[in-house]
Amino acid sequence: MLKIDNINVSYGHAKVLHDVSLEIRHGEMGFIIGRNGAGKTTLLKSIIGLLTPWSGSILFQGQAVVGLSPERLSLAGIRYVGQEKKVFASLTVRENLEIAAYACQEPVEKAIDRITGFYPKMKKFLDTKAGLLSGGQRQILLVGRALVGTPKLLLIDEPTQGLAAIVIEDINDIMSDLKQQVSALIVEQNLAMVNRLADRVFVLKEGKIVSEIDDKSMMSDTRKLEEYV
Amino acid sequence: MNSILADGSPGKRSSDGERYPALSDRHGWVSYVFIAAGFLALVPILSTHRVTDFMIFCIFALSFDVLYGFMGRLSFGHILYLGTGAYAAGLFIRYVDKNPVAAVLLGVAAAVATGMIIGPIVVRTTGACFALINLAFNQIGFFLVLSPLREFTNGEDGLGVHAAQIGFFNTSSPSVMFWFVFACLLAVFYLLRQLTRSPYGLMVRCINENESRVRFLGYNTFFYKWVTFVIASGVAGLAGTLTTLNYKYVNPNVMDVHSNVGVIFACLIGGAGNLYGALLGGVIYMIISNTLPRYIQSWEMFLGISLLLIVFKFRQGVWGYLGDLWSYYQRKREQGKS
Amino acid sequence: MIYTIMYGFTIGAILYFISIGLSLTFGTMRVINFAHTLIYTLGVYFLVTFMAALNGHIVLSGVLAVLCVIPVSYLIERFVIRKLYGQSVDYTFIATFAISLIGVDLIKRIWGVNPYPLSDPIGTYLTFFDFTFPVYRVLIIGIAIVLFFALEWFFRRSIIGKIVAASLDDEDGVRCLGVNVKRYFSIVFVLGSVLAALGGVLYAPISSIQPYMGHSILLLAFAVVIVGGMGNLRGTFVAAFALGMVMSVTARYWSQGAEVMVFIVMGVVLIFKPLDL
């Protein structure tokens, strides 16, 4: 599904990612863990085209995608949900979904049904301005937006950051449901979630992948994972 | 403070292509000799009076470079301060005392005062807002000298201003004026150079690169920006007073908003961010504006087209280009050695 | 006094037409387009040419003039603004200023420097409670009000408007959903230019037509955008009429001070409501 091969990414003159390679197979949910500043967000942004690696290649379903714009990649099936939980604050929830639906030419009702399917409480908020939603609701809206048009690969940056424990549970459930439907590459600090959902874990340290774990037993051992973070 | 600049090494290029002085640490007094020689060399080619003009404009360009090259704020109304200095000096000589030195001091003081008052309003903004707000103030100033203050300034017709002679300082003599402006130029250059390489100057450059980070560290960025603005105004005011003394005349055109293009062009073509570029650009612009109108009728269009070319293709300006050549040559030499 | 108010509203309406484009471009792309008022001026000169060609048929000339600025505006957006706006606000500013220099010069060459006279095309007056108003000015104000509601609808209801509103909130977010925002920004830019040209065309018969007419209006429009808030269309509407009124009232008591007073108001607003870009 996604194959990253030795990419190098810089912010201005500062080199952030050094020869990073990873691979996500169809239907897999991969997690990236690591300390703050390791380059996790940069990695996701490089895949969706918000940043461009100056060397290396990224293949999505066999096609080279380095240098393509986020718009094109989104329509090709990659969706990115950023760390800041930014929604279109001045538009309503429904209108947020409308824009996503418009881009993929999916009827907006389908998008609404989908999001109320995995989070029925959203029905109450459809006509509320998105800026008034709580952090957890925003995250759910963002996931709902990202799922419009049935994407193939989700890139999510710290979905549970800053959220209350109860909400994290909700998100965990939503992610579980998604597991069979899309491939995903998720940045997370919450190791319990990693534990529960991951097929593959990548440890990023100072811009390099220092370890890749696909051994289920290793993943369930949260203490072992903590060693890497 | 060293942790703020991601790359504090001399000669490092920031993302806009602006260049920090690569030669400053090595050349020292040699640069003054070069500058002096440069201007003196022009004298036989043009006239003394012309070169004095050039030097006055270069002082103005230096003041603009402080604002644009170092602080990173493009003003479209900087000539207001030149005009303030010019009129303050002119009015002083005309109505109060014919002492030219006092007039110069007063002119600079007036420009500084204006900068201190307008500064707080203006330095809070950035980018296009900064540019246009200064333009608006410029417009207000122009209007003031044209209309409400007409009884003093004589409006459009302008004021003839003749200063008395103090000792050997005779403003009517082109060579005396030449040396006086020359001295002023070197003094300004020296002061600005010291300033930009001082901790204060470093701070201003940090603010230019990433203001919020500097503020998070606890520094009062507003104060630094304000001081820089006032310095730029003062130097521009100096240029203004010299204009009045040189021409023995002042009229509203000295504050004409459209003339701002000239100094912007000069700093762009010379290279912003290091004082040498301003000097170079100032001379280039003066040469162009003095010779071109004779040959090309619509030279405004020429200016427009060249600005477009610079913005798209030649951002580092002549000085930056020379600097690039120098680094390239150095690298080749090093490769040759190893 | 009532005439002063009417005059104030008329100026306000014209300012509104011109400021919308500036405000939108500023809100979406964060650039001030110096060439915006070049479009305004160009619209007026096109009007003059069409009037001459079509024997004074003003409505048709006006419509054609406004349509003719579309390609010019598109070219400016495509080849200058789009290339620069991601990079640096300053360079965009200088580049659009350069275009304005070139443009004014071209106008001088093609149409000459001398002012063109045009007269009030309707010429009739409305009588209302003992006051007579030129119908034309009432018409201008009316169009401005209609425009305000049309834009409100457009931005709240149409998908283009929503995309633009979303981009003002989170441009990257819109892109990551698959929407090519650059295209919509272009649409907004051209729309703004068309409205500026419309303002020019409507104002032409009651103002003086000369190549530099754009310059003074630009600053006033900018003051409107600052006072009203960048990207804030309702604010622009209110600010345009308020400043128009300021100009008109000032002109009554101090004829040359009208423009300066607007800048003073702008300065005062900035002191109390400091901007953040």
Short mmCIF file of N, CA and C in Angstrom, two decimals, chain C residues 35 38-39 42 46 65 67-79 99 189-190 193:
data_model
loop_
_atom_site.label_atom_id
_atom_site.label_comp_id
_atom_site.label_asym_id
_atom_site.label_seq_id
_atom_site.Cartn_x
_atom_site.Cartn_y
_atom_site.Cartn_z
N ALA C 35 -1.94 46.27 -7.45
CA ALA C 35 -2.49 46.41 -8.79
C ALA C 35 -4.01 46.40 -8.80
N LEU C 38 -5.33 49.40 -10.08
CA LEU C 38 -5.03 49.55 -11.49
C LEU C 38 -6.22 49.01 -12.29
N ILE C 39 -6.77 47.91 -11.79
CA ILE C 39 -7.95 47.32 -12.43
C ILE C 39 -9.10 48.32 -12.40
N LEU C 42 -8.35 50.84 -14.95
CA LEU C 42 -8.50 50.24 -16.27
C LEU C 42 -9.96 50.11 -16.66
N PHE C 46 -11.54 51.59 -19.99
CA PHE C 46 -12.26 50.75 -20.95
C PHE C 46 -13.64 51.33 -21.22
N ALA C 65 -16.92 46.95 -20.21
CA ALA C 65 -15.69 47.39 -19.54
C ALA C 65 -15.39 46.47 -18.36
N LEU C 67 -16.39 43.41 -17.93
CA LEU C 67 -16.01 42.08 -18.41
C LEU C 67 -14.57 42.07 -18.92
N CYS C 68 -14.16 43.16 -19.52
CA CYS C 68 -12.81 43.19 -20.10
C CYS C 68 -11.70 43.15 -19.07
N VAL C 69 -12.00 43.52 -17.84
CA VAL C 69 -10.90 43.46 -16.87
C VAL C 69 -10.64 42.04 -16.40
N ILE C 70 -11.58 41.15 -16.66
CA ILE C 70 -11.41 39.78 -16.17
C ILE C 70 -10.11 39.14 -16.68
N PRO C 71 -9.85 39.14 -17.97
CA PRO C 71 -8.59 38.53 -18.41
C PRO C 71 -7.35 39.19 -17.83
N VAL C 72 -7.39 40.51 -17.71
CA VAL C 72 -6.23 41.21 -17.15
C VAL C 72 -6.00 40.74 -15.72
N SER C 73 -7.08 40.71 -14.98
CA SER C 73 -6.99 40.32 -13.59
C SER C 73 -6.51 38.89 -13.46
N TYR C 74 -7.03 38.02 -14.32
CA TYR C 74 -6.62 36.63 -14.27
C TYR C 74 -5.13 36.48 -14.54
N LEU C 75 -4.64 37.21 -15.52
CA LEU C 75 -3.22 37.13 -15.84
C LEU C 75 -2.35 37.57 -14.66
N ILE C 76 -2.76 38.65 -14.02
CA ILE C 76 -1.99 39.13 -12.88
C ILE C 76 -1.97 38.07 -11.78
N GLU C 77 -3.13 37.47 -11.54
CA GLU C 77 -3.21 36.48 -10.47
C GLU C 77 -2.36 35.28 -10.82
N ARG C 78 -2.49 34.81 -12.03
CA ARG C 78 -1.84 33.58 -12.42
C ARG C 78 -0.33 33.69 -12.45
N PHE C 79 0.17 34.81 -13.00
CA PHE C 79 1.59 34.86 -13.22
C PHE C 79 2.37 35.62 -12.17
N ILE C 99 3.67 46.27 -11.26
CA ILE C 99 2.64 46.12 -12.29
C ILE C 99 1.81 47.39 -12.39
N PHE C 189 -10.21 36.31 -6.38
CA PHE C 189 -9.40 37.44 -6.83
C PHE C 189 -10.08 38.13 -8.01
N VAL C 190 -10.48 37.34 -8.99
CA VAL C 190 -11.10 37.94 -10.17
C VAL C 190 -12.43 38.60 -9.78
N SER C 193 -11.69 41.88 -8.39
CA SER C 193 -11.30 42.83 -9.42
C SER C 193 -12.50 43.32 -10.20
#
